[in-house]
Tab-separated table of C-alpha atoms and ligand atoms in Angstrom:
chain	number	residue	atom	x	y	z
A	1093	UNK	CA	82.128	115.029	100.315
A	1094	UNK	CA	85.067	112.993	99.733
A	1095	UNK	CA	86.926	111.117	102.084
A	1096	UNK	CA	90.925	110.905	103.100
A	1097	UNK	CA	92.853	108.848	105.262
A	1098	UNK	CA	95.771	110.187	107.021
A	1099	UNK	CA	97.986	107.423	108.484
A	1100	UNK	CA	100.812	108.530	111.027
A	1101	UNK	CA	104.064	106.427	111.760
A	1102	UNK	CA	105.299	105.586	114.968
A	1103	UNK	CA	106.359	107.636	117.411
A	1104	UNK	CA	104.205	110.333	115.227
A	1105	UNK	CA	101.227	109.813	118.830
A	1106	UNK	CA	103.649	111.127	121.577
A	1107	UNK	CA	105.134	114.018	119.453
A	1108	UNK	CA	104.136	116.522	122.536
A	1109	UNK	CA	106.779	114.587	124.242
A	1110	UNK	CA	109.746	114.887	121.471
A	1111	UNK	CA	111.823	117.589	120.732
A	1112	UNK	CA	109.765	120.592	120.500
A	1113	UNK	CA	112.174	122.509	117.758
A	1114	UNK	CA	111.269	120.190	115.285
A	1115	UNK	CA	107.229	118.310	116.179
A	1116	UNK	CA	106.498	122.268	117.371
A	1117	UNK	CA	105.364	120.451	120.933
A	1118	UNK	CA	102.122	119.961	119.533
A	1119	UNK	CA	99.711	117.088	120.676
A	1120	UNK	CA	97.608	115.821	116.885
A	1121	UNK	CA	95.134	114.959	118.793
A	1122	UNK	CA	94.986	118.952	118.661
A	1123	UNK	CA	96.421	118.876	115.012
A	1124	UNK	CA	93.809	117.163	113.926
A	1125	UNK	CA	91.056	119.060	114.145
A	1126	UNK	CA	92.362	122.295	113.738
A	1127	UNK	CA	92.725	120.525	110.110
A	1128	UNK	CA	89.075	118.783	110.038
A	1129	UNK	CA	87.612	122.707	110.683
A	1130	UNK	CA	90.213	124.152	108.523
A	1131	UNK	CA	88.499	122.058	106.093
A	1132	UNK	CA	85.488	120.996	106.191
A	1133	UNK	CA	84.584	119.306	102.556
A	1134	UNK	CA	86.793	116.545	103.580
A	1135	UNK	CA	85.862	113.776	105.706
A	1136	UNK	CA	88.563	112.496	107.083
A	1137	UNK	CA	89.821	109.263	108.288
A	1138	UNK	CA	92.699	109.497	110.728
A	1139	UNK	CA	95.890	105.992	111.639
A	1140	UNK	CA	98.646	105.800	114.201
A	1141	UNK	CA	100.525	102.450	114.165
A	1142	UNK	CA	104.355	102.053	116.010
A	1143	UNK	CA	103.478	98.574	114.041
A	1144	UNK	CA	105.088	98.230	110.023
A	1145	UNK	CA	102.921	95.188	109.760
A	1146	UNK	CA	99.751	96.965	111.390
A	1147	UNK	CA	100.451	100.370	108.635
A	1148	UNK	CA	100.638	97.769	105.829
A	1149	UNK	CA	97.386	96.594	106.712
A	1150	UNK	CA	95.304	100.154	106.687
A	1151	UNK	CA	96.699	100.811	103.654
A	1152	UNK	CA	95.943	97.148	101.830
A	1153	UNK	CA	92.787	97.528	103.214
A	1154	UNK	CA	91.516	100.732	101.589
A	1155	UNK	CA	88.117	101.088	100.183
A	1156	UNK	CA	86.749	102.519	97.865
A	1157	UNK	CA	85.489	104.796	99.900
A	1158	UNK	CA	89.183	107.077	100.057
A	1159	UNK	CA	90.014	109.567	97.695
A	1160	UNK	CA	93.722	110.117	98.721
A	1161	UNK	CA	96.229	109.666	100.957
A	1162	UNK	CA	98.168	111.909	103.566
A	1163	UNK	CA	101.193	109.631	105.460
A	1164	UNK	CA	103.565	110.594	107.458
A	1165	UNK	CA	105.060	106.862	107.906
A	1166	UNK	CA	108.250	108.839	110.878
A	1167	UNK	CA	110.639	106.465	110.623
A	1168	UNK	CA	109.493	103.745	108.561
A	1169	UNK	CA	110.944	106.547	106.270
A	1170	UNK	CA	113.686	105.584	105.936
A	1171	UNK	CA	113.756	101.715	106.094
A	1172	UNK	CA	110.630	100.256	105.297
A	1173	UNK	CA	110.407	98.147	101.995
A	1174	UNK	CA	107.098	97.074	103.140
A	1175	UNK	CA	105.427	100.200	103.650
A	1176	UNK	CA	106.499	101.078	100.214
A	1177	UNK	CA	105.347	97.970	98.427
A	1178	UNK	CA	101.784	99.044	99.716
A	1179	UNK	CA	101.686	102.481	98.720
A	1180	UNK	CA	103.251	100.710	94.925
A	1181	UNK	CA	99.145	99.762	95.094
A	1182	UNK	CA	97.037	103.126	95.556
A	1183	UNK	CA	95.612	104.424	92.197
A	1184	UNK	CA	94.148	107.126	94.701
A	1185	UNK	CA	96.368	110.195	95.363
A	1186	UNK	CA	99.183	110.275	97.901
A	1187	UNK	CA	100.836	113.295	99.814
A	1188	UNK	CA	103.948	112.806	101.967
A	1189	UNK	CA	104.493	114.854	105.097
A	1190	UNK	CA	107.612	115.066	107.698
A	1191	UNK	CA	106.242	117.810	110.219
A	1192	UNK	CA	110.841	118.298	110.620
A	1193	UNK	CA	113.020	119.122	108.075
A	1194	UNK	CA	114.353	115.384	106.738
A	1195	UNK	CA	117.101	116.987	104.484
A	1196	UNK	CA	118.803	119.322	107.583
A	1197	UNK	CA	119.158	116.374	110.100
A	1198	UNK	CA	121.338	113.122	110.808
A	1199	UNK	CA	122.109	111.431	106.810
A	1200	UNK	CA	120.482	108.388	107.728
A	1201	UNK	CA	116.924	110.671	107.300
A	1202	UNK	CA	118.206	111.393	103.797
A	1203	UNK	CA	117.511	107.758	102.812
A	1204	UNK	CA	113.891	108.086	101.756
A	1205	UNK	CA	111.517	104.832	100.370
A	1206	UNK	CA	108.712	105.821	100.780
A	1207	UNK	CA	108.426	109.133	98.221
A	1208	UNK	CA	109.106	107.464	95.605
A	1209	UNK	CA	105.803	106.110	96.150
A	1210	UNK	CA	103.593	109.472	96.799
A	1211	UNK	CA	103.169	113.246	95.006
A	1212	UNK	CA	105.692	115.169	96.472
A	1213	UNK	CA	105.890	115.742	100.267
A	1214	UNK	CA	106.084	118.166	102.248
A	1215	UNK	CA	108.956	119.030	104.911
A	1216	UNK	CA	110.018	120.840	107.415
A	1217	UNK	CA	106.585	123.167	108.148
A	1218	UNK	CA	105.931	121.078	112.113
A	1219	UNK	CA	102.358	120.547	111.719
A	1220	UNK	CA	101.656	122.945	108.765
A	1221	UNK	CA	103.417	120.249	106.725
A	1222	UNK	CA	99.924	118.773	107.529
A	1223	UNK	CA	98.007	121.333	106.653
A	1224	UNK	CA	100.005	122.055	102.392
A	1225	UNK	CA	99.205	118.124	102.258
A	1226	UNK	CA	95.342	118.587	103.310
A	1227	UNK	CA	95.228	122.465	101.090
A	1228	UNK	CA	96.708	120.317	97.635
A	1229	UNK	CA	94.377	117.206	98.909
A	1230	UNK	CA	92.381	119.395	97.976
A	1231	UNK	CA	93.051	121.075	94.730
A	1232	UNK	CA	93.981	117.152	93.357
A	1233	UNK	CA	90.568	115.883	94.847
A	1234	UNK	CA	87.793	118.922	94.551
A	1235	UNK	CA	89.181	122.023	92.834
B	1501	DQA	O1	109.809	110.357	113.484
B	1501	DQA	C1	110.096	110.564	112.278
B	1501	DQA	C2	109.310	112.362	112.137
B	1501	DQA	C3	109.196	112.754	110.700
B	1501	DQA	O2	109.034	111.978	109.701
B	1501	DQA	C4	109.184	114.149	111.037
B	1501	DQA	O3	108.332	114.456	110.999
B	1501	DQA	O4	109.481	114.729	111.178
B	1501	DQA	C5	110.801	112.393	110.171
B	1501	DQA	C6	111.228	111.526	110.983
B	1501	DQA	O5	113.079	110.744	110.749
B	1501	DQA	C7	111.421	110.521	112.502
B	1501	DQA	O6	111.721	109.167	112.951
């Protein structure tokens, strides 16, 4: 079974407490349970951290068992040279996701340092952004 990693950055551990119009109001653990049911082809490795260096460390220590990465860097999307540098080391498909549509929010969310190191990004579909990323990952790794 292919193992894929989902990495969530800062404040994505509390999305149920954040603005529902952007983040959907659902707890990420429930979203993850639904993803596991919807995509039984994948073995999911989930990692969340509010600390930039921890996310770099997780990516830098990926073993050969990880076939794909779905990452929502949260606020680090807009300012992390370090996470961008870690992503550039990977030779596996990377898809970036955002719950909210980052193109119609504040201007600072249009600065995006990580996306160009991924195949592409999905933004604005709340929890379904993750579903779309898993669907696409299935196309890249299995179908
Ligand atoms: O924390 C987040 C979440 C986010 O990545 C999203 O999923 O929509 C968008 C970011 O701008 C924001 O800082």
